[in-house]
Structure formats: structure tokens, C-alpha cells
CSV table of C-alpha atoms in Angstrom, one decimal:
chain,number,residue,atom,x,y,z
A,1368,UNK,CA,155.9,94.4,-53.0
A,1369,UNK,CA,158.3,94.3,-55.8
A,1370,UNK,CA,161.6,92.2,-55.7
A,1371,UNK,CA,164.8,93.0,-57.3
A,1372,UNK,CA,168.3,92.9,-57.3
A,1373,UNK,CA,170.7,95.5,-57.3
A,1374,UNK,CA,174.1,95.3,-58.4
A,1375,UNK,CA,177.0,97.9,-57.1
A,1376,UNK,CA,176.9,100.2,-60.6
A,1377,UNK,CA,172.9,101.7,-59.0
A,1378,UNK,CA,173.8,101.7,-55.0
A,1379,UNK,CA,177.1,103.8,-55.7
A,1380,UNK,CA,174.6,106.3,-57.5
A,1381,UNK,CA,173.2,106.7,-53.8
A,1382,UNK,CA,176.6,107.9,-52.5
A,1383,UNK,CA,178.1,110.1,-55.4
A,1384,UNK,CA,176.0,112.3,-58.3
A,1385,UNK,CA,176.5,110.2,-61.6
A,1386,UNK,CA,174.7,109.8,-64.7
A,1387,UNK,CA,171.6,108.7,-63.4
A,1388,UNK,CA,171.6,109.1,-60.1
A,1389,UNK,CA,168.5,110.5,-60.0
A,1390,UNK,CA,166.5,107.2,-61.0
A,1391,UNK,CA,168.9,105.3,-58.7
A,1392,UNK,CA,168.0,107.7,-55.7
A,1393,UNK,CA,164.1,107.1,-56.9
A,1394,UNK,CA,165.0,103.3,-56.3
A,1395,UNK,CA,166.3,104.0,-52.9
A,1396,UNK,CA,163.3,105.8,-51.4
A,1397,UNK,CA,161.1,102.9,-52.7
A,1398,UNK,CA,163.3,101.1,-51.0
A,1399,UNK,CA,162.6,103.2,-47.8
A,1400,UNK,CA,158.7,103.3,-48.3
A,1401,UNK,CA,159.0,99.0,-48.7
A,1402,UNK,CA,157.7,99.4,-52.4
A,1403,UNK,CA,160.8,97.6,-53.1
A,1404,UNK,CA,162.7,94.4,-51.9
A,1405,UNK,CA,166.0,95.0,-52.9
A,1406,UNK,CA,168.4,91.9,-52.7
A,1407,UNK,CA,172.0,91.9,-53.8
A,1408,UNK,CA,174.8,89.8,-52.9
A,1409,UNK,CA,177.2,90.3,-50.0
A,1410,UNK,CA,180.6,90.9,-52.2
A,1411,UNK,CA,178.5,94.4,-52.8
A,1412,UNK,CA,179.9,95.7,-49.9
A,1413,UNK,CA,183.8,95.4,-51.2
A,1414,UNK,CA,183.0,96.4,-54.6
A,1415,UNK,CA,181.1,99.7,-52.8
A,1416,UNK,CA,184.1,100.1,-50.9
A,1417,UNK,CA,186.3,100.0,-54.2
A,1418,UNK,CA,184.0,102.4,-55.8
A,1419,UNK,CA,184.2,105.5,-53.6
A,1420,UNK,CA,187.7,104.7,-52.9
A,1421,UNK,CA,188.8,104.9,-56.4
A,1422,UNK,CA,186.6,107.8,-56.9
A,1423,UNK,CA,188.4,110.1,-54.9
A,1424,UNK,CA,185.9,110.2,-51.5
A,1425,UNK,CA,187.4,112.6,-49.4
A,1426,UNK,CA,188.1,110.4,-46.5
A,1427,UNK,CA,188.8,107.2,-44.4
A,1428,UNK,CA,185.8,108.3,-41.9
A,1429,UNK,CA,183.2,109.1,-44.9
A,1430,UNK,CA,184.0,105.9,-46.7
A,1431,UNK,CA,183.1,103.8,-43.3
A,1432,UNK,CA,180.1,106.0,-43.2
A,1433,UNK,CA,178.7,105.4,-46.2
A,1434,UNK,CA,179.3,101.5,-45.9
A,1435,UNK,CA,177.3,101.8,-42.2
A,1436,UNK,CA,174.7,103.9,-44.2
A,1437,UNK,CA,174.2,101.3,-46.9
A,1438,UNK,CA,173.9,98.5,-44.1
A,1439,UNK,CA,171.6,100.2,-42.4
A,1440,UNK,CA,168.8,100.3,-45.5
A,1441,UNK,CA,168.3,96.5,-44.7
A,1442,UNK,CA,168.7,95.5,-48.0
A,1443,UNK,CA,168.5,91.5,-48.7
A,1444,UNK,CA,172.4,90.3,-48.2
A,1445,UNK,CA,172.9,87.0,-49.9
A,1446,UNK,CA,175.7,85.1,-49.2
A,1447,UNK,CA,177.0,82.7,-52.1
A,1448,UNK,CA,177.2,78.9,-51.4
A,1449,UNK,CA,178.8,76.8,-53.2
A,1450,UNK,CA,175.6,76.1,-55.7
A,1451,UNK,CA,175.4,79.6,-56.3
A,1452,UNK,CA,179.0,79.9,-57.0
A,1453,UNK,CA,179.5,76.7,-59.6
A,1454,UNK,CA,176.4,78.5,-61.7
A,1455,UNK,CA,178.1,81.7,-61.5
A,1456,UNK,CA,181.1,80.3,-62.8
A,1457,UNK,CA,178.7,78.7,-65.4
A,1458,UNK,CA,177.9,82.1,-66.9
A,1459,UNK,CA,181.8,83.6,-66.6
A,1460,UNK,CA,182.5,80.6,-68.8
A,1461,UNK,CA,179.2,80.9,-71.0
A,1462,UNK,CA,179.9,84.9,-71.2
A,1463,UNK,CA,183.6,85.5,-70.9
A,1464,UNK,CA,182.9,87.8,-67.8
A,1465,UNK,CA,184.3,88.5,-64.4
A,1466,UNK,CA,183.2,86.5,-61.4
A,1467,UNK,CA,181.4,89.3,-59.9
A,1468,UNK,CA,179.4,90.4,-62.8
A,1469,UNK,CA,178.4,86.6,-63.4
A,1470,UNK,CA,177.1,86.6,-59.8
A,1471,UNK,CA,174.9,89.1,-59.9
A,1472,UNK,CA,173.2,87.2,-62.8
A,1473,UNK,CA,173.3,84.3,-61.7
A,1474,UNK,CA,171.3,85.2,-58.4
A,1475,UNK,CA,169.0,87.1,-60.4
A,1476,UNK,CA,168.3,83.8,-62.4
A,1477,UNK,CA,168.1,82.3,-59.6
A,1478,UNK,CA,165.8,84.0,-57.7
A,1479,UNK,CA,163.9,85.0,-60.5
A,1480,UNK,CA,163.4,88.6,-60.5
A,1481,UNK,CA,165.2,91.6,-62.6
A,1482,UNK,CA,168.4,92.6,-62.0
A,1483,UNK,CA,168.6,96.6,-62.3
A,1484,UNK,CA,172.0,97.8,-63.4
A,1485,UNK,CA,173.5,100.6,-65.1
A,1486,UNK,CA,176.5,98.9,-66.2
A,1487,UNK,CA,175.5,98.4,-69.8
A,1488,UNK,CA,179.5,96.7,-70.4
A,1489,UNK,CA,179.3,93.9,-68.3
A,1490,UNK,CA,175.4,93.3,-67.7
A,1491,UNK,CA,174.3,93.0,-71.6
A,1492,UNK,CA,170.9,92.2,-71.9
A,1493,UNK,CA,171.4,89.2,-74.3
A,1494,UNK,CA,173.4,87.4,-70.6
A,1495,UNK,CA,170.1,87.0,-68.9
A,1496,UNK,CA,166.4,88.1,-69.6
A,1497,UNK,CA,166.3,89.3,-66.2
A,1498,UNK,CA,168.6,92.4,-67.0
A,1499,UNK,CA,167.2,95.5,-66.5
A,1500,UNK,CA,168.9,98.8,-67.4
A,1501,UNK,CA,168.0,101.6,-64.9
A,1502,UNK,CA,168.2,104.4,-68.2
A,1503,UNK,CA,164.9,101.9,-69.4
């Protein structure tokens, strides 16, 4: 079985139709079938939240839903320690990014497997050979 992790920019494509969304949803049913381990670190679930807040979802009730949907898939939830968190703040330092982009990277690196994103801004493939771009 294939390993990866996903960061927020591919599991919001699950929830609302966005560039892309099609490849995102093909990650998601390999996902479903167990062709594919996703792993992805627990602040995913506020930066979700933040995501189909801001983009107008329609309510309170269908925001909770989506988050219950998303916990449901069973995807690998990694919690940071403090290790993890001193080598993400490593690579904010290194790249001059956010914490929560750094950490992303940083678990990818340190689980060794490719980090699938379609956030092209913050995830440049010169931060980490481990970035993969879903559009690839």
C-alpha cells in the first residue's frame, strides 16, 4: 500500500468543487479501497475548519458534518511532539514560512514519503524533495 501525506489545500477539494478537485476526489476513493495510507497532521482539522468557514459553507450544521465526515475516513492523525515541532520550526526559519506549512514538511521528511499538495505558494518543491503537486 502506498503512504502519503496530505496537507489541508487536497482534503478541502473533498468538500467543495475547486481546481482540481477531481484528482483530489481520485485520492480519496484510493483512500476508501486502502490503495492509499493517507497521514496528515492533527492541526488539519482547524485549518479544514477555517477553510469551509471562510468559503462561505452554508451552515453551522454542514461545517460539523463535514469535519465528522473527514474523521470518519480514518486517515493517519499525527499529533506533533515536541521533536517534531523544533524541526518544523527548523524549516520556518530555513524557508521563511508559516508554522503550519513547515509542519506538513517536516512530517513528510520525517516519515519519509511524498507530501501531495496543491498549494504551489507555500509548498515549493525546492522546500523538500518529498513535495508532490496533485496537478503532476
Amino acid at each position: 500500500m502506498d503512504k502519503a501525506i496530505l496537507d489541508t489545500s487536497i482534503i478541502i477539494k473533498w468538500f467543495l468543487q475547486e481546481e482540481d478537485s477531481d484528482r483530489a476526489l481520485n485520492l480519496l476513493d484510493k483512500i476508501k479501497n486502502q490503495s492509499l495510507e493517507a497521514i496528515t497532521p492533527s492541526i488539519v482539522f482547524l485549518e479544514l475548519t477555517n477553510a469551509l468557514f471562510f468559503s462561505g459553507h452554508p451552515t453551522l450544521e454542514a461545517t460539523q458534518k463535514a469535519i465528522r465526515d473527514f474523521s470518519s475516513l480514518g486517515l493517519e492523525i499525527i499529533t506533533p511532539d515536541i521533536p517534531l515541532i523544533e524541526k518544523t520550526i527548523s524549516q520556518m526559519f530555513k524557508w521563511d514560512i508559516a508554522s503550519y506549512d513547515a509542519l506538513f514538511i517536516t512530517l513528510a521528511e520525517e516519515i519519509k514519503v511524498p507530501l501531495i499538495t496543491a498549494d504551489k505558494k507555500h509548498h515549493k518543491k525546492r522546500f523538500s524533495k518529498w513535495i508532490k503537486y496533485l496537478s503532476d
